[in-house]
PDB file of C-alpha atoms in Angstrom:
ATOM      1  CA  MET A  78     -76.461  51.873 -12.250  1.00 86.00           C
ATOM      2  CA  MET A  79     -73.220  53.447 -13.374  1.00 91.00           C
ATOM      3  CA  ILE A  80     -73.154  57.100 -14.512  1.00 92.00           C
ATOM      4  CA  LEU A  81     -71.039  57.720 -17.623  1.00 92.00           C
ATOM      5  CA  GLU A  82     -68.806  60.812 -17.625  1.00 92.00           C
ATOM      6  CA  THR A  83     -69.057  61.399 -21.381  1.00 91.00           C
ATOM      7  CA  LYS A  84     -71.619  60.634 -24.041  1.00 89.00           C
ATOM      8  CA  PRO A  85     -70.813  57.374 -25.860  1.00 91.00           C
ATOM      9  CA  THR A  86     -69.796  57.917 -29.484  1.00 90.00           C
ATOM     10  CA  ARG A  87     -71.515  56.112 -32.347  1.00 89.00           C
ATOM     11  CA  GLN A  88     -68.337  54.048 -32.751  1.00 92.00           C
ATOM     12  CA  GLN A  89     -68.468  52.993 -29.077  1.00 89.00           C
ATOM     13  CA  LEU A  90     -72.142  52.053 -29.367  1.00 87.00           C
ATOM     14  CA  ASP A  91     -71.346  49.876 -32.389  1.00 88.00           C
ATOM     15  CA  ASP A  92     -68.490  48.141 -30.538  1.00 87.00           C
ATOM     16  CA  ARG A  93     -69.465  45.142 -28.416  1.00 83.00           C
ATOM     17  CA  THR A  94     -66.597  45.774 -25.962  1.00 87.00           C
ATOM     18  CA  PHE A  95     -68.339  48.991 -24.822  1.00 88.00           C
ATOM     19  CA  TRP A  96     -71.468  47.030 -23.925  1.00 85.00           C
ATOM     20  CA  ASP A  97     -69.543  44.142 -22.351  1.00 84.00           C
ATOM     21  CA  GLY A  98     -67.773  46.658 -20.080  1.00 88.00           C
ATOM     22  CA  LEU A  99     -71.020  47.939 -18.567  1.00 89.00           C
ATOM     23  CA  PRO A 100     -72.266  46.660 -15.211  1.00 92.00           C
ATOM     24  CA  PRO A 101     -75.170  44.156 -15.410  1.00 89.00           C
ATOM     25  CA  ASP A 102     -77.790  46.846 -14.732  1.00 88.00           C
ATOM     26  CA  GLY A 103     -76.288  49.228 -17.313  1.00 91.00           C
ATOM     27  CA  ALA A 104     -75.239  52.858 -17.297  1.00 92.00           C
ATOM     28  CA  GLU A 105     -76.796  56.290 -17.714  1.00 91.00           C
ATOM     29  CA  TYR A 106     -75.707  59.527 -19.364  1.00 91.00           C
ATOM     30  CA  ASP A 107     -77.771  62.691 -19.837  1.00 87.00           C
ATOM     31  CA  GLY A 108     -81.147  60.989 -19.679  1.00 87.00           C
ATOM     32  CA  PHE A 109     -80.266  57.912 -21.720  1.00 90.00           C
ATOM     33  CA  THR A 110     -79.768  54.438 -20.284  1.00 91.00           C
ATOM     34  CA  TYR A 111     -77.509  51.876 -21.925  1.00 92.00           C
ATOM     35  CA  VAL A 112     -78.342  48.357 -20.736  1.00 91.00           C
ATOM     36  CA  PRO A 113     -77.656  44.752 -21.724  1.00 91.00           C
ATOM     37  CA  ILE A 114     -80.726  42.622 -22.482  1.00 92.00           C
ATOM     38  CA  TYR A 115     -80.821  39.105 -21.026  1.00 93.00           C
ATOM     39  CA  SER A 116     -82.544  35.870 -21.999  1.00 95.00           C
ATOM     40  CA  ILE A 117     -83.306  32.953 -19.669  1.00 94.00           C
ATOM     41  CA  LEU A 118     -81.961  29.649 -20.973  1.00 95.00           C
ATOM     42  CA  ARG A 119     -82.704  26.031 -20.047  1.00 93.00           C
ATOM     43  CA  HIS A 120     -79.902  23.653 -21.044  1.00 91.00           C
ATOM     44  CA  GLY A 121     -78.500  26.403 -23.283  1.00 90.00           C
ATOM     45  CA  GLU A 122     -81.751  27.033 -25.179  1.00 92.00           C
ATOM     46  CA  PRO A 123     -84.122  30.014 -24.694  1.00 91.00           C
ATOM     47  CA  ILE A 124     -87.315  29.086 -22.888  1.00 91.00           C
ATOM     48  CA  ASP A 125     -90.775  30.108 -24.080  1.00 89.00           C
ATOM     49  CA  PHE A 126     -93.012  32.344 -22.005  1.00 87.00           C
ATOM     50  CA  LYS A 127     -96.688  31.904 -22.818  1.00 86.00           C
ATOM     51  CA  THR A 128     -99.753  33.889 -21.810  1.00 85.00           C
ATOM     52  CA  ASP A 129    -102.908  32.233 -20.545  1.00 87.00           C
ATOM     53  CA  ASP A 130    -104.375  32.346 -24.048  1.00 89.00           C
ATOM     54  CA  GLY A 131    -101.304  30.713 -25.631  1.00 87.00           C
ATOM     55  CA  LYS A 132     -99.451  33.704 -27.085  1.00 89.00           C
ATOM     56  CA  THR A 133     -95.655  33.461 -26.931  1.00 88.00           C
ATOM     57  CA  LEU A 134     -93.878  36.352 -25.224  1.00 86.00           C
ATOM     58  CA  MET A 135     -90.347  37.550 -25.945  1.00 89.00           C
ATOM     59  CA  ASN A 136     -87.681  36.099 -23.671  1.00 91.00           C
ATOM     60  CA  SER A 137     -85.701  39.337 -23.273  1.00 92.00           C
ATOM     61  CA  PHE A 138     -85.385  41.206 -20.006  1.00 92.00           C
ATOM     62  CA  PRO A 139     -83.355  43.948 -18.352  1.00 90.00           C
ATOM     63  CA  TYR A 140     -81.070  42.649 -15.596  1.00 91.00           C
ATOM     64  CA  GLU A 141     -83.271  43.137 -12.515  1.00 91.00           C
ATOM     65  CA  LEU A 142     -86.310  41.515 -14.126  1.00 92.00           C
ATOM     66  CA  ALA A 143     -84.219  38.675 -15.561  1.00 93.00           C
ATOM     67  CA  VAL A 144     -82.775  37.902 -12.119  1.00 93.00           C
ATOM     68  CA  SER A 145     -86.204  37.943 -10.434  1.00 94.00           C
ATOM     69  CA  GLU A 146     -87.663  35.648 -13.125  1.00 91.00           C
ATOM     70  CA  LEU A 147     -84.646  33.348 -12.846  1.00 92.00           C
ATOM     71  CA  LYS A 148     -85.138  33.087  -9.067  1.00 93.00           C
ATOM     72  CA  ARG A 149     -88.843  32.392  -9.487  1.00 91.00           C
ATOM     73  CA  LEU A 150     -88.325  29.718 -12.156  1.00 91.00           C
ATOM     74  CA  SER A 151     -85.333  28.126 -10.372  1.00 90.00           C
ATOM     75  CA  GLN A 152     -87.739  26.809  -7.753  1.00 91.00           C
ATOM     76  CA  TYR A 153     -88.954  24.344 -10.405  1.00 89.00           C
ATOM     77  CA  ASP A 154     -85.822  23.819 -12.537  1.00 87.00           C
ATOM     78  CA  ASP A 155     -82.168  24.163 -11.541  1.00 87.00           C
ATOM     79  CA  SER A 156     -80.756  24.091 -15.088  1.00 91.00           C
ATOM     80  CA  LEU A 157     -81.586  27.744 -15.881  1.00 93.00           C
ATOM     81  CA  THR A 158     -78.988  30.370 -16.787  1.00 93.00           C
ATOM     82  CA  LEU A 159     -78.869  33.979 -18.041  1.00 93.00           C
ATOM     83  CA  LYS A 160     -77.260  35.089 -21.290  1.00 91.00           C
ATOM     84  CA  ILE A 161     -76.827  38.548 -22.809  1.00 90.00           C
ATOM     85  CA  ILE A 162     -78.669  38.521 -26.129  1.00 89.00           C
ATOM     86  CA  GLY A 163     -78.602  42.193 -27.032  1.00 87.00           C
ATOM     87  CA  TYR A 164     -78.326  45.763 -25.883  1.00 89.00           C
ATOM     88  CA  SER A 165     -80.645  48.716 -25.545  1.00 90.00           C
ATOM     89  CA  GLN A 166     -80.282  52.501 -25.571  1.00 89.00           C
ATOM     90  CA  THR A 167     -83.371  54.156 -24.084  1.00 89.00           C
ATOM     91  CA  LEU A 168     -84.428  57.687 -23.216  1.00 88.00           C
ATOM     92  CA  VAL A 169     -85.530  57.837 -19.589  1.00 82.00           C
ATOM     93  CA  ARG A 170     -88.304  60.077 -18.363  1.00 64.00           C
ATOM     94  CA  ALA A 171     -87.354  63.755 -18.220  1.00 58.00           C
ATOM     95  CA  ASP A 172     -88.394  64.095 -14.550  1.00 58.00           C
ATOM     96  CA  ARG A 173     -85.947  61.342 -13.598  1.00 52.00           C
ATOM     97  CA  ARG A 174     -83.039  63.218 -15.206  1.00 51.00           C
ATOM     98  CA  TYR A 175     -83.630  66.343 -13.130  1.00 55.00           C
ATOM     99  CA  THR A 176     -83.927  64.562  -9.783  1.00 53.00           C
ATOM    100  CA  ALA A 177     -80.673  62.615 -10.091  1.00 53.00           C
TER     101      ALA A 177
END
């Protein structure tokens, strides 16, 4: 994960080029992480994830989880791809900030 030297401005956060310039696993600054959110697609369409009782789960993952799910599902289907569908700004745990 990349460490940002300065806090992103509101204008940067609203600009897609800021997000597109981040590495796949995102960046961190002063306890906040800025990460792209990925969806797994089959033939260009998002796939559905269902629970055992039939509830549909959201198909949106941070990079590491998206890659592990893609590897797992690729055993059964080779037409799967990843696509960035959004972005997230999240406060990380305080204890993580002080140990970095």
